[in-house]
Coordinates of C-alpha atoms and ligand atoms in Angstrom, one line a residue:
M891 CA 65.5 93.8 60.8
E892 CA 62.1 92.6 62.1
A893 CA 60.9 94.3 65.2
Q894 CA 61.2 91.2 67.4
A895 CA 64.8 90.8 66.3
L896 CA 65.8 94.2 67.7
P897 CA 67.9 93.8 70.8
Q898 CA 65.7 96.2 72.7
E899 CA 62.6 94.0 71.9
R900 CA 64.5 90.9 73.3
I901 CA 65.5 92.9 76.4
R902 CA 61.8 93.9 76.7
A903 CA 60.7 90.3 76.5
K904 CA 63.1 89.3 79.3
R905 CA 62.1 92.4 81.3
D906 CA 58.4 91.3 81.1
G907 CA 59.3 87.8 82.3
R908 CA 59.1 85.9 79.0
A909 CA 61.6 83.2 78.1
L910 CA 64.1 83.8 75.3
D911 CA 64.8 81.1 72.7
A912 CA 68.3 79.9 71.9
A913 CA 68.5 82.0 68.7
A914 CA 67.6 85.2 70.6
I915 CA 70.2 84.4 73.3
Q916 CA 72.9 83.7 70.7
S917 CA 72.1 87.0 68.9
L918 CA 72.3 89.0 72.2
V919 CA 75.6 87.3 73.1
A920 CA 77.0 88.0 69.6
G921 CA 76.1 91.7 70.2
I922 CA 77.9 91.6 73.5
S923 CA 81.1 90.2 71.9
D924 CA 81.1 92.4 68.8
G925 CA 80.1 95.6 70.6
T926 CA 76.8 96.2 68.6
L927 CA 75.0 96.0 72.0
S928 CA 75.8 99.2 73.9
D929 CA 76.8 99.1 77.6
A930 CA 73.3 100.4 78.4
Q931 CA 71.7 97.5 76.6
V932 CA 74.1 94.9 78.2
G933 CA 73.3 96.4 81.7
A934 CA 69.5 96.4 81.0
L935 CA 69.7 92.8 79.8
A936 CA 71.7 91.8 82.9
M937 CA 69.2 93.5 85.2
A938 CA 66.2 91.9 83.4
I939 CA 67.9 88.4 83.9
F940 CA 68.7 89.3 87.5
L941 CA 65.1 90.3 88.3
N942 CA 63.3 87.6 86.3
G943 CA 65.7 84.7 86.3
M944 CA 66.1 82.2 83.5
S945 CA 64.8 78.7 82.9
E946 CA 67.4 75.9 82.7
A947 CA 67.0 75.8 78.9
E948 CA 67.8 79.5 78.7
T949 CA 70.8 79.1 81.0
V950 CA 72.1 76.3 78.8
A951 CA 71.7 78.4 75.7
L952 CA 73.4 81.4 77.4
T953 CA 76.3 79.1 78.6
E954 CA 76.8 77.7 75.1
A955 CA 76.7 81.1 73.5
I956 CA 79.3 82.5 76.0
R957 CA 81.5 79.3 75.5
D958 CA 81.3 79.7 71.7
S959 CA 81.9 83.5 71.7
G960 CA 85.7 83.0 71.3
E961 CA 88.2 80.2 70.8
V962 CA 87.1 76.7 72.0
L963 CA 90.1 74.5 72.7
D964 CA 90.1 71.4 70.5
W965 CA 92.1 68.3 71.6
A966 CA 90.8 65.9 68.9
G967 CA 93.9 66.2 66.7
L968 CA 96.3 65.2 69.5
D969 CA 95.1 61.6 69.7
L970 CA 95.2 61.6 73.5
P971 CA 94.9 58.2 75.2
G972 CA 92.8 59.5 78.1
P973 CA 89.9 61.9 78.7
V974 CA 90.3 65.7 78.9
I975 CA 89.1 66.6 82.3
D976 CA 89.4 69.5 84.8
K977 CA 88.2 70.9 88.2
H978 CA 87.1 74.4 89.0
S979 CA 86.3 76.0 92.4
T980 CA 84.2 78.9 93.4
G981 CA 87.3 80.1 95.4
G982 CA 88.5 79.8 98.9
V983 CA 91.2 80.5 101.4
G984 CA 94.1 78.1 101.7
D985 CA 92.6 76.3 98.8
L986 CA 95.5 74.8 96.9
V987 CA 93.6 71.8 95.6
S988 CA 94.4 72.7 91.9
L989 CA 98.2 72.5 92.5
V990 CA 97.9 68.9 93.7
L991 CA 94.8 67.6 91.9
G992 CA 96.1 68.4 88.3
P993 CA 99.3 66.3 88.5
W994 CA 97.5 63.6 90.6
V995 CA 94.8 63.1 88.0
A996 CA 97.4 63.2 85.2
A997 CA 99.2 60.4 87.0
C998 CA 96.0 58.4 86.8
G999 CA 95.6 58.8 83.0
G1000 CA 93.7 62.1 82.7
H1001 CA 94.7 65.1 80.6
V1002 CA 94.2 68.3 82.5
P1003 CA 94.4 71.6 80.5
M1004 CA 93.8 73.8 83.6
V1005 CA 93.2 77.4 82.7
S1006 CA 93.2 79.2 86.0
G1007 CA 92.7 82.6 87.4
R1008 CA 94.2 85.1 89.8
G1009 CA 93.1 86.0 93.3
L1010 CA 89.7 87.6 93.4
G1011 CA 88.4 89.5 96.5
H1012 CA 89.5 87.5 99.6
T1013 CA 90.3 84.3 97.7
G1014 CA 93.7 83.2 96.5
G1015 CA 94.5 82.6 92.8
T1016 CA 96.2 79.5 91.4
L1017 CA 98.3 81.6 88.9
D1018 CA 99.5 83.8 91.7
K1019 CA 100.6 80.8 93.7
L1020 CA 102.4 79.2 90.7
E1021 CA 104.2 82.5 90.0
A1022 CA 105.8 82.2 93.4
I1023 CA 108.0 79.5 91.7
P1024 CA 110.9 81.3 90.1
G1025 CA 110.8 81.0 86.3
Y1026 CA 107.3 79.4 86.1
S1027 CA 105.5 80.9 83.1
V1028 CA 101.7 81.0 83.2
T1029 CA 101.6 82.2 79.6
P1030 CA 103.4 79.5 77.5
D1031 CA 103.0 79.4 73.7
T1032 CA 100.1 77.2 72.5
A1033 CA 102.5 74.5 71.3
T1034 CA 104.1 74.2 74.7
F1035 CA 100.7 74.1 76.4
R1036 CA 99.4 71.4 74.1
R1037 CA 102.6 69.3 74.4
L1038 CA 102.5 69.4 78.2
V1039 CA 98.8 68.4 78.2
K1040 CA 99.7 65.5 75.9
E1041 CA 103.0 64.3 77.4
V1042 CA 102.8 65.2 81.1
G1043 CA 99.0 65.1 81.3
V1044 CA 98.7 68.5 83.0
A1045 CA 99.5 72.2 82.4
I1046 CA 98.2 74.9 84.8
V1047 CA 98.3 78.2 82.9
G1048 CA 96.5 81.5 82.4
Q1049 CA 94.2 82.2 79.6
T1050 CA 95.7 81.4 76.2
G1051 CA 93.9 83.0 73.2
E1052 CA 90.6 84.6 73.7
L1053 CA 88.4 82.3 75.7
A1054 CA 84.8 83.4 76.2
P1055 CA 85.2 87.1 75.4
A1056 CA 81.5 87.7 75.9
D1057 CA 81.9 86.9 79.5
K1058 CA 84.7 89.4 80.0
R1059 CA 82.4 92.2 78.8
L1060 CA 79.2 90.9 80.5
Y1061 CA 81.1 90.4 83.8
A1062 CA 82.6 94.0 83.6
V1063 CA 79.1 95.4 83.1
R1064 CA 77.5 93.2 85.9
D1065 CA 80.2 94.4 88.3
V1066 CA 79.0 98.0 88.0
T1067 CA 75.3 97.4 87.7
A1068 CA 74.5 95.4 90.8
T1069 CA 73.8 92.3 88.8
V1070 CA 76.6 89.9 89.9
E1071 CA 74.5 87.8 92.3
S1072 CA 72.2 86.1 89.8
L1073 CA 72.2 82.3 89.5
P1074 CA 71.9 82.0 85.7
L1075 CA 74.5 84.8 85.2
I1076 CA 77.0 83.2 87.6
V1077 CA 76.5 79.7 86.2
S1078 CA 76.8 80.8 82.5
S1079 CA 79.8 83.0 83.4
I1080 CA 81.7 80.2 85.2
L1081 CA 80.8 77.5 82.7
G1082 CA 81.1 79.5 79.6
K1083 CA 84.8 80.0 80.4
K1084 CA 85.5 76.5 81.7
L1085 CA 83.7 74.6 78.8
A1086 CA 85.7 76.7 76.3
C1087 CA 88.6 74.5 77.4
G1088 CA 87.2 71.5 75.4
L1089 CA 86.5 69.3 78.4
D1090 CA 85.0 65.7 78.4
A1091 CA 84.2 66.0 82.1
L1092 CA 84.3 68.6 84.8
V1093 CA 84.2 68.6 88.6
M1094 CA 83.1 71.7 90.3
D1095 CA 84.0 72.5 94.0
V1096 CA 81.3 74.9 95.3
K1097 CA 82.4 76.2 98.7
T1098 CA 80.1 76.9 101.6
G1099 CA 80.8 78.6 104.9
S1100 CA 82.4 81.9 106.1
G1101 CA 85.0 82.0 103.3
A1102 CA 82.6 81.1 100.5
F1103 CA 81.3 83.3 97.7
M1104 CA 77.7 82.1 98.3
P1105 CA 76.2 83.3 101.5
T1106 CA 74.4 80.2 102.7
H1107 CA 74.5 76.4 102.4
S1108 CA 71.2 76.3 100.5
A1109 CA 72.5 78.9 98.0
S1110 CA 75.7 76.8 97.5
V1111 CA 73.6 73.7 96.9
E1112 CA 71.4 75.6 94.4
L1113 CA 74.5 76.8 92.6
A1114 CA 76.1 73.3 92.6
E1115 CA 72.9 71.7 91.2
S1116 CA 72.5 74.3 88.5
I1117 CA 76.2 74.0 87.4
A1118 CA 76.0 70.2 87.3
S1119 CA 72.8 70.2 85.3
V1120 CA 73.6 73.1 82.9
A1121 CA 77.1 71.8 82.1
S1122 CA 75.9 68.3 81.5
R1123 CA 73.1 69.5 79.2
A1124 CA 75.7 71.6 77.4
G1125 CA 77.6 68.3 76.7
T1126 CA 80.2 68.1 79.5
R1127 CA 79.5 65.4 82.1
T1128 CA 79.8 67.3 85.4
T1129 CA 79.8 66.6 89.1
A1130 CA 79.5 69.3 91.7
L1131 CA 80.7 68.9 95.3
V1132 CA 79.7 71.4 98.1
T1133 CA 82.6 71.6 100.4
D1134 CA 83.3 73.3 103.7
M1135 CA 85.0 76.7 103.8
S1136 CA 84.2 77.7 107.3
Q1137 CA 87.9 77.6 107.9
P1138 CA 90.9 77.8 105.5
L1139 CA 91.2 74.4 103.7
A1140 CA 95.0 74.1 104.4
S1141 CA 96.7 75.3 107.5
C1142 CA 98.3 78.1 105.5
A1143 CA 97.2 80.8 103.1
G1144 CA 99.3 82.8 100.8
N1145 CA 101.3 82.0 97.6
A1146 CA 104.8 80.5 98.3
V1147 CA 103.5 79.0 101.6
E1148 CA 100.7 77.2 99.6
V1149 CA 103.2 75.9 97.0
R1150 CA 105.3 74.5 99.9
E1151 CA 102.2 72.8 101.2
A1152 CA 101.5 71.3 97.8
V1153 CA 105.1 69.9 97.6
R1154 CA 104.6 68.5 101.1
M1155 CA 101.4 66.7 100.1
L1156 CA 102.8 65.4 96.8
T1157 CA 105.9 64.0 98.5
G1158 CA 103.8 62.1 101.1
E1159 CA 103.6 64.5 104.0
G1160 CA 100.5 66.3 105.1
L1161 CA 98.2 63.3 104.4
D1162 CA 94.9 62.9 106.4
T1163 CA 94.4 66.7 106.4
R1164 CA 91.3 68.5 105.2
L1165 CA 93.2 69.5 102.1
H1166 CA 94.1 65.9 101.3
T1167 CA 90.5 64.7 101.9
V1168 CA 88.9 67.3 99.6
T1169 CA 91.5 67.0 96.9
R1170 CA 91.2 63.2 97.0
E1171 CA 87.4 63.3 96.8
L1172 CA 87.3 65.8 93.9
A1173 CA 89.9 63.8 92.0
A1174 CA 88.0 60.6 92.5
E1175 CA 84.8 62.2 91.1
L1176 CA 86.9 63.4 88.1
L1177 CA 88.2 59.9 87.4
L1178 CA 84.6 58.6 87.6
A1179 CA 83.2 61.3 85.4
G1180 CA 86.1 60.9 82.9
G1181 CA 85.6 57.1 82.7
L1182 CA 89.0 56.3 84.3
A1183 CA 87.5 54.3 87.2
A1184 CA 84.4 52.1 87.4
D1185 CA 83.4 53.2 90.9
R1186 CA 84.4 55.5 93.7
E1187 CA 86.4 52.8 95.6
A1188 CA 88.4 51.9 92.4
A1189 CA 89.1 55.7 91.8
L1190 CA 90.3 56.2 95.4
A1191 CA 92.5 53.1 95.3
R1192 CA 94.1 54.3 92.0
L1193 CA 94.7 57.8 93.4
D1194 CA 96.2 56.5 96.7
A1195 CA 98.6 54.2 94.7
R1196 CA 99.7 57.0 92.4
L1197 CA 100.3 59.4 95.3
A1198 CA 102.3 56.8 97.3
S1199 CA 104.4 55.7 94.3
G1200 CA 105.5 59.3 93.7
A1201 CA 103.9 59.3 90.2
A1202 CA 101.8 62.4 91.1
A1203 CA 104.9 64.3 92.4
E1204 CA 106.7 63.3 89.2
R1205 CA 104.0 64.9 87.0
F1206 CA 104.1 68.1 89.1
A1207 CA 107.9 68.3 88.7
R1208 CA 107.7 67.8 85.0
M1209 CA 105.0 70.4 84.7
V1210 CA 107.0 73.0 86.7
A1211 CA 110.2 72.3 84.7
G1212 CA 108.2 72.3 81.4
L1213 CA 106.9 75.8 82.2
G1214 CA 110.3 77.2 83.0
G1215 CA 110.5 76.5 86.8
P1216 CA 113.4 74.8 88.6
H1217 CA 114.0 71.1 87.9
D1218 CA 114.6 70.3 91.6
L1219 CA 111.7 72.1 93.3
L1220 CA 110.4 68.9 95.0
E1221 CA 113.9 68.1 96.4
R1222 CA 114.8 71.6 97.5
P1223 CA 111.7 73.8 97.8
D1224 CA 113.4 76.1 100.3
S1225 CA 116.2 77.0 97.8
H1226 CA 113.7 78.3 95.3
L1227 CA 110.6 79.6 97.1
P1228 CA 110.8 83.0 98.6
E1229 CA 110.5 83.4 102.4
A1230 CA 109.2 86.5 104.2
P1231 CA 111.8 88.4 106.4
V1232 CA 109.4 88.7 109.4
K1233 CA 107.6 85.8 111.1
L1234 CA 105.3 86.5 114.0
A1235 CA 103.4 84.0 116.0
V1236 CA 99.9 85.3 116.8
T1237 CA 98.7 84.2 120.2
A1238 CA 95.1 84.4 121.3
E1239 CA 94.1 86.9 124.0
R1240 CA 93.2 84.0 126.2
A1241 CA 93.7 80.2 126.2
G1242 CA 90.7 78.2 124.9
I1243 CA 89.2 76.3 121.9
V1244 CA 88.8 77.8 118.5
Q1245 CA 85.0 78.1 118.1
S1246 CA 84.6 79.8 114.7
M1247 CA 86.4 81.8 112.1
D1248 CA 85.7 84.6 109.8
T1249 CA 87.5 82.9 106.9
R1250 CA 86.9 85.8 104.6
A1251 CA 88.6 88.1 107.0
L1252 CA 91.6 85.8 107.1
G1253 CA 91.8 85.9 103.3
L1254 CA 91.6 89.7 103.4
A1255 CA 94.5 89.7 106.0
V1256 CA 96.6 87.9 103.4
V1257 CA 95.6 90.4 100.7
T1258 CA 96.5 93.3 103.1
L1259 CA 99.9 91.8 103.7
G1260 CA 100.5 92.1 100.0
G1261 CA 99.6 88.5 99.0
G1262 CA 96.7 89.7 96.9
R1263 CA 95.8 92.8 95.0
R1264 CA 93.9 96.0 96.0
S1265 CA 93.7 97.1 92.3
P1266 CA 93.9 95.2 89.0
G1267 CA 97.4 94.5 87.8
E1268 CA 99.1 95.4 91.1
A1269 CA 102.3 93.4 91.9
I1270 CA 102.0 91.0 94.8
D1271 CA 104.5 89.7 97.3
P1272 CA 104.7 85.9 96.9
A1273 CA 106.4 85.4 100.3
V1274 CA 103.8 86.7 102.6
G1275 CA 100.8 84.9 104.1
L1276 CA 99.7 82.9 107.1
G1277 CA 101.1 79.6 108.3
E1278 CA 100.2 77.1 111.1
I1279 CA 96.6 78.4 111.2
A1280 CA 94.8 76.7 114.1
A1281 CA 91.9 74.5 113.1
L1282 CA 88.3 74.8 114.3
G1283 CA 88.2 72.9 117.6
A1284 CA 91.9 73.2 118.3
A1285 CA 93.2 74.3 121.7
V1286 CA 95.2 77.5 121.7
D1287 CA 97.3 79.1 124.4
A1288 CA 100.6 81.0 124.9
Q1289 CA 102.5 78.1 123.3
R1290 CA 100.0 77.2 120.6
P1291 CA 99.3 80.2 118.4
L1292 CA 96.3 81.1 116.2
A1293 CA 98.6 81.4 113.3
V1294 CA 102.1 82.5 112.2
V1295 CA 102.1 85.7 110.1
H1296 CA 104.7 85.8 107.3
A1297 CA 105.2 89.5 106.5
A1298 CA 107.5 92.0 104.7
S1299 CA 107.8 94.2 107.8
R1300 CA 107.1 94.2 111.6
A1301 CA 104.4 96.8 111.2
D1302 CA 102.6 94.7 108.5
A1303 CA 102.9 91.6 110.7
E1304 CA 101.4 93.4 113.7
Q1305 CA 98.5 94.7 111.6
A1306 CA 97.8 91.2 110.3
A1307 CA 98.1 89.8 113.8
R1308 CA 95.3 92.1 114.9
A1309 CA 93.2 91.0 111.9
V1310 CA 93.7 87.3 112.8
R1311 CA 92.8 87.8 116.4
A1312 CA 89.6 89.6 115.4
A1313 CA 88.7 86.8 112.9
V1314 CA 88.9 83.9 115.3
T1315 CA 86.5 83.3 118.2
I1316 CA 87.9 81.5 121.2
G1317 CA 85.7 79.9 123.9
E1318 CA 85.4 76.9 126.2
A1319 CA 82.8 74.8 124.5
D1320 CA 83.6 71.7 122.4
V1321 CA 83.1 72.4 118.8
T1322 CA 81.3 70.3 116.1
V1323 CA 83.5 70.8 113.0
P1324 CA 81.4 71.0 109.8
T1325 CA 81.4 68.0 107.5
L1326 CA 84.0 68.6 104.8
I1327 CA 82.1 67.1 101.8
Q1328 CA 78.5 68.3 102.3
D1329 CA 76.8 67.3 99.0
V1330 CA 77.7 65.4 95.9
I1331 CA 75.6 66.2 92.8
R1332 CA 76.3 64.0 89.8
R1333 CA 74.8 64.6 86.4
E1334 CA 75.1 62.6 83.1
V1335 CA 75.0 64.2 79.7
P1336 CA 71.4 63.6 78.5
Ligands
URA1466 N1 83.0 83.7 88.9 C1 82.8 83.9 87.6 O1 83.6 83.6 86.8 N2 81.7 84.5 87.2 C2 80.7 84.9 88.1 O2 79.7 85.4 87.7 C3 81.0 84.6 89.5 C4 82.1 84.0 89.9

């Protein structure tokens, strides 16, 4: 091996602020996947990237190498009549967009192979929510997954095969080497996994505000711009929206409670809410990027028609039944979804107007109730969570609570009630509620 081809020489180049070419990046990623790079070398590489950054060309090469490190889903043989498209979010609280958007976009002609994740930190996970539906399997065999994507247009599942194994190892090393918060590492990690699903187009929802993963609006915009540009340069037309997470997106947070909310929206209730607006805008961008609508107005008109006709609900019902869930979830959600034994209305210490929220703390209250995990692999309680969460700017008093806690016990409910009270600031002033859709960043494949 020539000296420059040694991994330590490539790490040295990055350490010294020099750019790596695509071949060097591919070779390093291959070493991450096959274990020929030691943990020490992976950590040193991550720190060199963290400290010196990467050019966009390097980030594209890293994304493509991570994407290609395992199976890349291939839909060509299925002769699909529409584009293969998907949405991904940086994670939020009360963010059940995926549950509604997948079937809604399928009803408009898209094919959505949505490979989702579990809750992370204070954020909820789509797979955990779907597992609140009795019988729903997030790990179908490949033939079932492909058949649903073809015939129903949507399947929301966990990882099939080995998608982007290089990311799994790199992420685990980053997690323990203080190198998570690096733009090129975050972008390539998110996109490496998502683009391995064989997408024609992607819409990314980058959250901003107190429940978001990025700390400031400008950091969220920077992430959104990088994701849209890098994904498009890697061949997948991508639009990124920066959306508000300074309060939970829906008025509930948890697992079964969020599935109930999805059913409500799909069956025509809960329209004109923040959840409806964000889901509709993301879906419209996806129809545009996937070539299913000529402009935003046409996309919105198509979406509205398919929601009103019940076509989106029908896709959801077929997906749930196709993955082992009940056939009548839409008609009788309460017969199937678990309900917590204790419900406690949390009133504010004084009447007033909701001024601000620590949305992250509300998400952590759900985790503490048992709706998320404290350690990997832990079982969760699908029934617990928060309902009727008061919105920013809402008036609260003895009759109008801050939220209703759904808990397994009275003691858990009281603990969560304290957390909710601490997370919400009440005052007298009128409140300017942040704009929901703050930025739209569209990028074409060059
Ligand atoms: N989510 C990911 O998948 N990777 C990151 O690096 C950060 C968030």
